[in-house]
Amino acid sequence: QVQLVESGGGLVQAGGSLRLSCAASGRTFSSFTNYGMGWYLQDPGKERELVAVISLTSGRTWYAESVQERFTISRDNAKNTVYLQMNRLKPEDTAVYYCGLGELGSPWPYWGQGTQVNVSS
């Protein structure tokens, strides 16, 4: 069974930076074919929205338009960990960020517990 553990959320002022980490256990990245791992955010009462995703095979990345050139997603295959470097944070980035893992193009079955990011103005 795959488990995802997130860390790195917190409170930061607008313009600041945070780095989120998501460590996967139960399977190694090399065992996944055509899988992606990434970050989604969810506001209360709304659906989960993509923030950034990285292919565990090719390293190709996808970003929401609102975070392009501010956020960078990366992976460390040796540590089975994905990172989200968040720079030039804005108050509208405030949300619970969830780490997910699954086959690209299909609903993802694995999710972390979420980490809160608060950006004050």
mmCIF file of N, CA and C in Angstrom:
data_model
loop_
_atom_site.group_PDB
_atom_site.id
_atom_site.type_symbol
_atom_site.label_atom_id
_atom_site.label_comp_id
_atom_site.label_asym_id
_atom_site.label_seq_id
_atom_site.Cartn_x
_atom_site.Cartn_y
_atom_site.Cartn_z
ATOM 1 N N GLN A 1 0.841 -1.185 0.000
ATOM 2 C CA GLN A 1 0.000 0.000 0.000
ATOM 3 C C GLN A 1 0.884 1.247 0.000
ATOM 4 N N VAL A 2 0.594 2.158 -0.907
ATOM 5 C CA VAL A 2 1.376 3.384 -1.011
ATOM 6 C C VAL A 2 0.857 4.398 -0.005
ATOM 7 N N GLN A 3 1.776 5.036 0.686
ATOM 8 C CA GLN A 3 1.424 6.123 1.593
ATOM 9 C C GLN A 3 2.214 7.364 1.211
ATOM 10 N N LEU A 4 1.565 8.506 1.318
ATOM 11 C CA LEU A 4 2.197 9.784 1.008
ATOM 12 C C LEU A 4 2.178 10.654 2.255
ATOM 13 N N VAL A 5 3.321 11.223 2.589
ATOM 14 C CA VAL A 5 3.430 12.083 3.758
ATOM 15 C C VAL A 5 3.972 13.432 3.320
ATOM 16 N N GLU A 6 3.181 14.460 3.577
ATOM 17 C CA GLU A 6 3.547 15.823 3.172
ATOM 18 C C GLU A 6 4.155 16.578 4.345
ATOM 19 N N SER A 7 4.972 17.548 4.016
ATOM 20 C CA SER A 7 5.517 18.441 5.032
ATOM 21 C C SER A 7 5.894 19.760 4.364
ATOM 22 N N GLY A 8 6.094 20.781 5.183
ATOM 23 C CA GLY A 8 6.604 22.043 4.672
ATOM 24 C C GLY A 8 5.623 23.179 4.613
ATOM 25 N N GLY A 9 4.364 22.947 4.926
ATOM 26 C CA GLY A 9 3.404 24.047 4.916
ATOM 27 C C GLY A 9 3.653 24.986 6.076
ATOM 28 N N GLY A 10 2.911 26.084 6.085
ATOM 29 C CA GLY A 10 3.045 27.033 7.167
ATOM 30 C C GLY A 10 2.540 28.398 6.793
ATOM 31 N N LEU A 11 2.935 29.373 7.586
ATOM 32 C CA LEU A 11 2.521 30.761 7.398
ATOM 33 C C LEU A 11 3.698 31.565 6.877
ATOM 34 N N VAL A 12 3.454 32.339 5.839
ATOM 35 C CA VAL A 12 4.504 33.173 5.252
ATOM 36 C C VAL A 12 3.881 34.471 4.759
ATOM 37 N N GLN A 13 4.674 35.508 4.731
ATOM 38 C CA GLN A 13 4.186 36.779 4.202
ATOM 39 C C GLN A 13 4.202 36.768 2.682
ATOM 40 N N ALA A 14 3.348 37.578 2.104
ATOM 41 C CA ALA A 14 3.321 37.705 0.648
ATOM 42 C C ALA A 14 4.712 38.071 0.136
ATOM 43 N N GLY A 15 5.102 37.408 -0.942
ATOM 44 C CA GLY A 15 6.428 37.610 -1.502
ATOM 45 C C GLY A 15 7.456 36.624 -0.995
ATOM 46 N N GLY A 16 7.095 35.875 0.035
ATOM 47 C CA GLY A 16 8.013 34.902 0.608
ATOM 48 C C GLY A 16 7.990 33.578 -0.110
ATOM 49 N N SER A 17 8.681 32.599 0.470
ATOM 50 C CA SER A 17 8.837 31.284 -0.150
ATOM 51 C C SER A 17 8.565 30.171 0.855
ATOM 52 N N LEU A 18 8.126 29.052 0.324
ATOM 53 C CA LEU A 18 7.979 27.819 1.089
ATOM 54 C C LEU A 18 8.373 26.660 0.183
ATOM 55 N N ARG A 19 8.800 25.566 0.788
ATOM 56 C CA ARG A 19 9.045 24.349 0.023
ATOM 57 C C ARG A 19 8.261 23.213 0.652
ATOM 58 N N LEU A 20 7.387 22.632 -0.149
ATOM 59 C CA LEU A 20 6.626 21.478 0.284
ATOM 60 C C LEU A 20 7.346 20.204 -0.146
ATOM 61 N N SER A 21 7.273 19.190 0.700
ATOM 62 C CA SER A 21 7.845 17.882 0.381
ATOM 63 C C SER A 21 6.761 16.828 0.492
ATOM 64 N N CYS A 22 6.868 15.809 -0.334
ATOM 65 C CA CYS A 22 5.950 14.680 -0.279
ATOM 66 C C CYS A 22 6.757 13.400 -0.465
ATOM 67 N N ALA A 23 6.810 12.604 0.574
ATOM 68 C CA ALA A 23 7.559 11.352 0.541
ATOM 69 C C ALA A 23 6.604 10.181 0.371
ATOM 70 N N ALA A 24 6.923 9.318 -0.579
ATOM 71 C CA ALA A 24 6.114 8.139 -0.844
ATOM 72 C C ALA A 24 6.773 6.913 -0.237
ATOM 73 N N SER A 25 5.974 6.059 0.357
ATOM 74 C CA SER A 25 6.476 4.792 0.886
ATOM 75 C C SER A 25 5.573 3.663 0.410
ATOM 76 N N GLY A 26 6.112 2.460 0.422
ATOM 77 C CA GLY A 26 5.350 1.299 -0.008
ATOM 78 C C GLY A 26 5.749 0.791 -1.376
ATOM 79 N N ARG A 27 6.179 1.681 -2.251
ATOM 80 C CA ARG A 27 6.705 1.326 -3.565
ATOM 81 C C ARG A 27 7.740 2.365 -3.961
ATOM 82 N N THR A 28 8.677 1.968 -4.769
ATOM 83 C CA THR A 28 9.686 2.899 -5.254
ATOM 84 C C THR A 28 9.216 3.542 -6.551
ATOM 85 N N PHE A 29 9.735 4.726 -6.819
ATOM 86 C CA PHE A 29 9.362 5.431 -8.039
ATOM 87 C C PHE A 29 9.630 4.580 -9.272
ATOM 88 N N SER A 30 10.690 3.806 -9.253
ATOM 89 C CA SER A 30 11.053 3.029 -10.440
ATOM 90 C C SER A 30 10.036 1.942 -10.762
ATOM 91 N N SER A 31 9.160 1.628 -9.818
ATOM 92 C CA SER A 31 8.163 0.578 -10.059
ATOM 93 C C SER A 31 6.921 1.112 -10.749
ATOM 94 N N PHE A 32 6.837 2.445 -10.900
ATOM 95 C CA PHE A 32 5.662 3.048 -11.507
ATOM 96 C C PHE A 32 5.920 3.323 -12.991
ATOM 97 N N THR A 33 4.963 2.945 -13.821
ATOM 98 C CA THR A 33 5.057 3.212 -15.251
ATOM 99 C C THR A 33 3.945 4.188 -15.633
ATOM 100 N N ASN A 34 4.330 5.287 -16.293
ATOM 101 C CA ASN A 34 3.370 6.301 -16.714
ATOM 102 C C ASN A 34 2.621 6.904 -15.527
ATOM 103 N N TYR A 35 3.309 7.039 -14.405
ATOM 104 C CA TYR A 35 2.709 7.634 -13.233
ATOM 105 C C TYR A 35 3.224 9.054 -13.048
ATOM 106 N N GLY A 36 2.370 9.862 -12.475
ATOM 107 C CA GLY A 36 2.757 11.203 -12.104
ATOM 108 C C GLY A 36 2.570 11.386 -10.608
ATOM 109 N N MET A 37 3.198 12.416 -10.126
ATOM 110 C CA MET A 37 3.064 12.772 -8.707
ATOM 111 C C MET A 37 3.035 14.287 -8.650
ATOM 112 N N GLY A 38 2.218 14.813 -7.787
ATOM 113 C CA GLY A 38 2.158 16.258 -7.795
ATOM 114 C C GLY A 38 1.283 16.819 -6.705
ATOM 115 N N TRP A 39 0.971 18.083 -6.892
ATOM 116 C CA TRP A 39 0.274 18.850 -5.884
ATOM 117 C C TRP A 39 -1.020 19.444 -6.434
ATOM 118 N N TYR A 40 -2.026 19.326 -5.606
ATOM 119 C CA TYR A 40 -3.316 19.933 -5.891
ATOM 120 C C TYR A 40 -3.694 20.773 -4.675
ATOM 121 N N LEU A 41 -4.503 21.790 -4.897
ATOM 122 C CA LEU A 41 -5.019 22.549 -3.768
ATOM 123 C C LEU A 41 -6.533 22.423 -3.736
ATOM 124 N N GLN A 42 -7.076 22.660 -2.567
ATOM 125 C CA GLN A 42 -8.520 22.561 -2.420
ATOM 126 C C GLN A 42 -9.007 23.625 -1.441
ATOM 127 N N ASP A 43 -9.898 24.446 -1.905
ATOM 128 C CA ASP A 43 -10.568 25.413 -1.043
ATOM 129 C C ASP A 43 -11.856 24.786 -0.533
ATOM 130 N N PRO A 44 -12.314 25.195 0.650
ATOM 131 C CA PRO A 44 -13.552 24.622 1.193
ATOM 132 C C PRO A 44 -14.715 24.753 0.223
ATOM 133 N N GLY A 45 -15.416 23.646 0.010
ATOM 134 C CA GLY A 45 -16.582 23.654 -0.854
ATOM 135 C C GLY A 45 -16.278 23.600 -2.330
ATOM 136 N N LYS A 46 -15.014 23.485 -2.681
ATOM 137 C CA LYS A 46 -14.638 23.446 -4.098
ATOM 138 C C LYS A 46 -13.904 22.163 -4.421
ATOM 139 N N GLU A 47 -13.797 21.880 -5.725
ATOM 140 C CA GLU A 47 -13.082 20.695 -6.160
ATOM 141 C C GLU A 47 -11.575 20.915 -6.082
ATOM 142 N N ARG A 48 -10.869 19.813 -6.013
ATOM 143 C CA ARG A 48 -9.415 19.876 -5.976
ATOM 144 C C ARG A 48 -8.896 20.377 -7.325
ATOM 145 N N GLU A 49 -7.917 21.291 -7.287
ATOM 146 C CA GLU A 49 -7.367 21.888 -8.495
ATOM 147 C C GLU A 49 -5.883 21.560 -8.634
ATOM 148 N N LEU A 50 -5.471 21.298 -9.860
ATOM 149 C CA LEU A 50 -4.063 21.010 -10.123
ATOM 150 C C LEU A 50 -3.205 22.241 -9.869
ATOM 151 N N VAL A 51 -2.080 22.019 -9.199
ATOM 152 C CA VAL A 51 -1.070 23.062 -9.029
ATOM 153 C C VAL A 51 0.141 22.732 -9.896
ATOM 154 N N ALA A 52 0.701 21.547 -9.681
ATOM 155 C CA ALA A 52 1.875 21.123 -10.455
ATOM 156 C C ALA A 52 1.987 19.607 -10.388
ATOM 157 N N VAL A 53 2.402 19.019 -11.495
ATOM 158 C CA VAL A 53 2.567 17.571 -11.592
ATOM 159 C C VAL A 53 3.869 17.274 -12.312
ATOM 160 N N ILE A 54 4.513 16.177 -11.918
ATOM 161 C CA ILE A 54 5.731 15.743 -12.580
ATOM 162 C C ILE A 54 5.604 14.268 -12.925
ATOM 163 N N SER A 55 6.034 13.917 -14.115
ATOM 164 C CA SER A 55 6.067 12.511 -14.503
ATOM 165 C C SER A 55 7.211 11.816 -13.782
ATOM 166 N N LEU A 56 6.922 10.681 -13.140
ATOM 167 C CA LEU A 56 7.968 9.944 -12.436
ATOM 168 C C LEU A 56 8.900 9.233 -13.407
ATOM 169 N N THR A 57 8.463 9.109 -14.655
ATOM 170 C CA THR A 57 9.279 8.416 -15.653
ATOM 171 C C THR A 57 10.163 9.387 -16.432
ATOM 172 N N SER A 58 9.527 10.411 -17.014
ATOM 173 C CA SER A 58 10.257 11.312 -17.908
ATOM 174 C C SER A 58 10.715 12.596 -17.240
ATOM 175 N N GLY A 59 10.068 12.946 -16.127
ATOM 176 C CA GLY A 59 10.373 14.223 -15.489
ATOM 177 C C GLY A 59 9.631 15.405 -16.092
ATOM 178 N N ARG A 60 8.786 15.137 -17.076
ATOM 179 C CA ARG A 60 8.003 16.228 -17.659
ATOM 180 C C ARG A 60 7.112 16.837 -16.588
ATOM 181 N N THR A 61 6.918 18.147 -16.676
ATOM 182 C CA THR A 61 6.143 18.851 -15.664
ATOM 183 C C THR A 61 4.957 19.590 -16.274
ATOM 184 N N TRP A 62 3.941 19.779 -15.466
ATOM 185 C CA TRP A 62 2.766 20.553 -15.831
ATOM 186 C C TRP A 62 2.460 21.494 -14.667
ATOM 187 N N TYR A 63 2.034 22.702 -14.990
ATOM 188 C CA TYR A 63 1.722 23.691 -13.977
ATOM 189 C C TYR A 63 0.394 24.369 -14.272
ATOM 190 N N ALA A 64 -0.295 24.756 -13.212
ATOM 191 C CA ALA A 64 -1.430 25.654 -13.377
ATOM 192 C C ALA A 64 -0.897 27.004 -13.841
ATOM 193 N N GLU A 65 -1.661 27.673 -14.663
ATOM 194 C CA GLU A 65 -1.221 28.957 -15.208
ATOM 195 C C GLU A 65 -0.914 29.951 -14.097
ATOM 196 N N SER A 66 -1.651 29.881 -13.016
ATOM 197 C CA SER A 66 -1.505 30.865 -11.934
ATOM 198 C C SER A 66 -0.185 30.728 -11.182
ATOM 199 N N VAL A 67 0.503 29.605 -11.322
ATOM 200 C CA VAL A 67 1.744 29.400 -10.559
ATOM 201 C C VAL A 67 2.976 29.314 -11.458
ATOM 202 N N GLN A 68 2.775 29.348 -12.768
ATOM 203 C CA GLN A 68 3.919 29.261 -13.676
ATOM 204 C C GLN A 68 4.902 30.386 -13.387
ATOM 205 N N GLU A 69 6.186 30.065 -13.429
ATOM 206 C CA GLU A 69 7.294 30.980 -13.180
ATOM 207 C C GLU A 69 7.393 31.408 -11.728
ATOM 208 N N ARG A 70 6.537 30.870 -10.862
ATOM 209 C CA ARG A 70 6.673 31.108 -9.413
ATOM 210 C C ARG A 70 6.954 29.815 -8.670
ATOM 211 N N PHE A 71 6.327 28.718 -9.095
ATOM 212 C CA PHE A 71 6.476 27.424 -8.435
ATOM 213 C C PHE A 71 7.294 26.492 -9.314
ATOM 214 N N THR A 72 8.063 25.621 -8.668
ATOM 215 C CA THR A 72 8.838 24.614 -9.386
ATOM 216 C C THR A 72 8.670 23.264 -8.703
ATOM 217 N N ILE A 73 8.270 22.270 -9.478
ATOM 218 C CA ILE A 73 8.138 20.917 -8.951
ATOM 219 C C ILE A 73 9.354 20.107 -9.384
ATOM 220 N N SER A 74 9.844 19.272 -8.481
ATOM 221 C CA SER A 74 11.004 18.437 -8.790
ATOM 222 C C SER A 74 10.869 17.114 -8.046
ATOM 223 N N ARG A 75 11.693 16.152 -8.442
ATOM 224 C CA ARG A 75 11.622 14.840 -7.781
ATOM 225 C C ARG A 75 13.019 14.349 -7.465
ATOM 226 N N ASP A 76 13.108 13.557 -6.404
ATOM 227 C CA ASP A 76 14.348 12.874 -6.031
ATOM 228 C C ASP A 76 14.014 11.395 -6.003
ATOM 229 N N ASN A 77 14.376 10.692 -7.068
ATOM 230 C CA ASN A 77 14.003 9.284 -7.172
ATOM 231 C C ASN A 77 14.641 8.447 -6.074
ATOM 232 N N ALA A 78 15.831 8.800 -5.653
ATOM 233 C CA ALA A 78 16.512 8.018 -4.614
ATOM 234 C C ALA A 78 15.780 8.103 -3.284
ATOM 235 N N LYS A 79 15.095 9.227 -3.073
ATOM 236 C CA LYS A 79 14.373 9.422 -1.807
ATOM 237 C C LYS A 79 12.869 9.208 -1.954
ATOM 238 N N ASN A 80 12.422 8.856 -3.172
ATOM 239 C CA ASN A 80 10.977 8.693 -3.411
ATOM 240 C C ASN A 80 10.204 9.922 -2.949
ATOM 241 N N THR A 81 10.729 11.077 -3.253
ATOM 242 C CA THR A 81 10.174 12.327 -2.756
ATOM 243 C C THR A 81 10.012 13.341 -3.881
ATOM 244 N N VAL A 82 8.912 14.061 -3.815
ATOM 245 C CA VAL A 82 8.643 15.161 -4.740
ATOM 246 C C VAL A 82 8.583 16.454 -3.943
ATOM 247 N N TYR A 83 9.095 17.517 -4.540
ATOM 248 C CA TYR A 83 9.147 18.808 -3.872
ATOM 249 C C TYR A 83 8.379 19.852 -4.683
ATOM 250 N N LEU A 84 7.848 20.829 -3.982
ATOM 251 C CA LEU A 84 7.248 21.984 -4.642
ATOM 252 C C LEU A 84 7.867 23.232 -4.032
ATOM 253 N N GLN A 85 8.729 23.876 -4.796
ATOM 254 C CA GLN A 85 9.316 25.136 -4.367
ATOM 255 C C GLN A 85 8.362 26.254 -4.752
ATOM 256 N N MET A 86 7.892 26.979 -3.765
ATOM 257 C CA MET A 86 6.894 28.023 -3.977
ATOM 258 C C MET A 86 7.546 29.369 -3.689
ATOM 259 N N ASN A 87 7.724 30.179 -4.716
ATOM 260 C CA ASN A 87 8.333 31.492 -4.575
ATOM 261 C C ASN A 87 7.329 32.588 -4.893
ATOM 262 N N ARG A 88 7.636 33.777 -4.428
ATOM 263 C CA ARG A 88 6.780 34.961 -4.682
ATOM 264 C C ARG A 88 5.330 34.619 -4.362
ATOM 265 N N LEU A 89 5.122 34.090 -3.178
ATOM 266 C CA LEU A 89 3.786 33.659 -2.777
ATOM 267 C C LEU A 89 2.840 34.849 -2.652
ATOM 268 N N LYS A 90 1.581 34.563 -2.970
ATOM 269 C CA LYS A 90 0.526 35.573 -2.928
ATOM 270 C C LYS A 90 -0.567 35.116 -1.955
ATOM 271 N N PRO A 91 -1.328 36.062 -1.395
ATOM 272 C CA PRO A 91 -2.416 35.648 -0.492
ATOM 273 C C PRO A 91 -3.378 34.657 -1.139
ATOM 274 N N GLU A 92 -3.582 34.766 -2.434
ATOM 275 C CA GLU A 92 -4.502 33.840 -3.105
ATOM 276 C C GLU A 92 -3.942 32.432 -3.240
ATOM 277 N N ASP A 93 -2.668 32.229 -2.883
ATOM 278 C CA ASP A 93 -2.108 30.881 -2.848
ATOM 279 C C ASP A 93 -2.508 30.136 -1.578
ATOM 280 N N THR A 94 -3.134 30.841 -0.631
ATOM 281 C CA THR A 94 -3.562 30.212 0.616
ATOM 282 C C THR A 94 -4.557 29.097 0.336
ATOM 283 N N ALA A 95 -4.261 27.911 0.845
ATOM 284 C CA ALA A 95 -5.112 26.736 0.631
ATOM 285 C C ALA A 95 -4.499 25.548 1.356
ATOM 286 N N VAL A 96 -5.234 24.456 1.370
ATOM 287 C CA VAL A 96 -4.654 23.176 1.767
ATOM 288 C C VAL A 96 -4.104 22.519 0.501
ATOM 289 N N TYR A 97 -2.844 22.141 0.534
ATOM 290 C CA TYR A 97 -2.187 21.514 -0.602
ATOM 291 C C TYR A 97 -2.078 20.013 -0.352
ATOM 292 N N TYR A 98 -2.542 19.252 -1.328
ATOM 293 C CA TYR A 98 -2.535 17.807 -1.223
ATOM 294 C C TYR A 98 -1.546 17.213 -2.219
ATOM 295 N N CYS A 99 -0.771 16.278 -1.746
ATOM 296 C CA CYS A 99 0.122 15.528 -2.618
ATOM 297 C C CYS A 99 -0.615 14.295 -3.122
ATOM 298 N N GLY A 100 -0.500 14.013 -4.404
ATOM 299 C CA GLY A 100 -1.156 12.866 -4.990
ATOM 300 C C GLY A 100 -0.220 12.074 -5.881
ATOM 301 N N LEU A 101 -0.620 10.837 -6.141
ATOM 302 C CA LEU A 101 0.187 9.935 -6.973
ATOM 303 C C LEU A 101 -0.763 9.043 -7.751
ATOM 304 N N GLY A 102 -0.508 8.923 -9.044
ATOM 305 C CA GLY A 102 -1.341 8.036 -9.834
ATOM 306 C C GLY A 102 -0.938 8.003 -11.285
ATOM 307 N N GLU A 103 -1.655 7.190 -12.038
ATOM 308 C CA GLU A 103 -1.363 7.059 -13.460
ATOM 309 C C GLU A 103 -1.808 8.322 -14.194
ATOM 310 N N LEU A 104 -0.933 8.827 -15.040
ATOM 311 C CA LEU A 104 -1.265 10.037 -15.786
ATOM 312 C C LEU A 104 -2.467 9.787 -16.683
ATOM 313 N N GLY A 105 -3.422 10.695 -16.645
ATOM 314 C CA GLY A 105 -4.621 10.579 -17.454
ATOM 315 C C GLY A 105 -5.746 9.803 -16.799
ATOM 316 N N SER A 106 -5.520 9.319 -15.604
ATOM 317 C CA SER A 106 -6.540 8.572 -14.861
ATOM 318 C C SER A 106 -6.722 9.191 -13.482
ATOM 319 N N PRO A 107 -7.871 8.930 -12.841
ATOM 320 C CA PRO A 107 -8.038 9.410 -11.464
ATOM 321 C C PRO A 107 -6.973 8.815 -10.562
ATOM 322 N N TRP A 108 -6.433 9.645 -9.685
ATOM 323 C CA TRP A 108 -5.353 9.188 -8.826
ATOM 324 C C TRP A 108 -5.889 8.527 -7.574
ATOM 325 N N PRO A 109 -5.329 7.384 -7.194
ATOM 326 C CA PRO A 109 -5.834 6.669 -6.019
ATOM 327 C C PRO A 109 -5.130 7.016 -4.707
ATOM 328 N N TYR A 110 -3.959 7.645 -4.801
ATOM 329 C CA TYR A 110 -3.165 7.867 -3.595
ATOM 330 C C TYR A 110 -3.064 9.350 -3.286
ATOM 331 N N TRP A 111 -3.381 9.694 -2.010
ATOM 332 C CA TRP A 111 -3.355 11.096 -1.591
ATOM 333 C C TRP A 111 -2.781 11.213 -0.193
ATOM 334 N N GLY A 112 -2.100 12.310 0.040
ATOM 335 C CA GLY A 112 -1.632 12.609 1.374
ATOM 336 C C GLY A 112 -2.723 13.271 2.190
ATOM 337 N N GLN A 113 -2.379 13.636 3.410
ATOM 338 C CA GLN A 113 -3.364 14.187 4.334
ATOM 339 C C GLN A 113 -3.569 15.681 4.132
ATOM 340 N N GLY A 114 -2.694 16.303 3.364
ATOM 341 C CA GLY A 114 -2.811 17.734 3.105
ATOM 342 C C GLY A 114 -1.954 18.548 4.047
ATOM 343 N N THR A 115 -1.451 19.656 3.548
ATOM 344 C CA THR A 115 -0.672 20.574 4.377
ATOM 345 C C THR A 115 -1.159 21.991 4.104
ATOM 346 N N GLN A 116 -1.347 22.743 5.171
ATOM 347 C CA GLN A 116 -1.920 24.085 5.053
ATOM 348 C C GLN A 116 -0.839 25.097 4.704
ATOM 349 N N VAL A 117 -1.131 25.921 3.717
ATOM 350 C CA VAL A 117 -0.273 27.049 3.359
ATOM 351 C C VAL A 117 -1.088 28.320 3.547
ATOM 352 N N ASN A 118 -0.566 29.210 4.365
ATOM 353 C CA ASN A 118 -1.218 30.493 4.606
ATOM 354 C C ASN A 118 -0.270 31.619 4.212
ATOM 355 N N VAL A 119 -0.735 32.488 3.341
ATOM 356 C CA VAL A 119 0.069 33.615 2.891
ATOM 357 C C VAL A 119 -0.634 34.890 3.327
ATOM 358 N N SER A 120 0.026 35.644 4.181
ATOM 359 C CA SER A 120 -0.572 36.878 4.689
ATOM 360 C C SER A 120 -0.168 38.063 3.821
ATOM 361 N N SER A 121 -1.062 39.026 3.740
ATOM 362 C CA SER A 121 -0.797 40.207 2.904
ATOM 363 C C SER A 121 -0.049 41.278 3.671
#
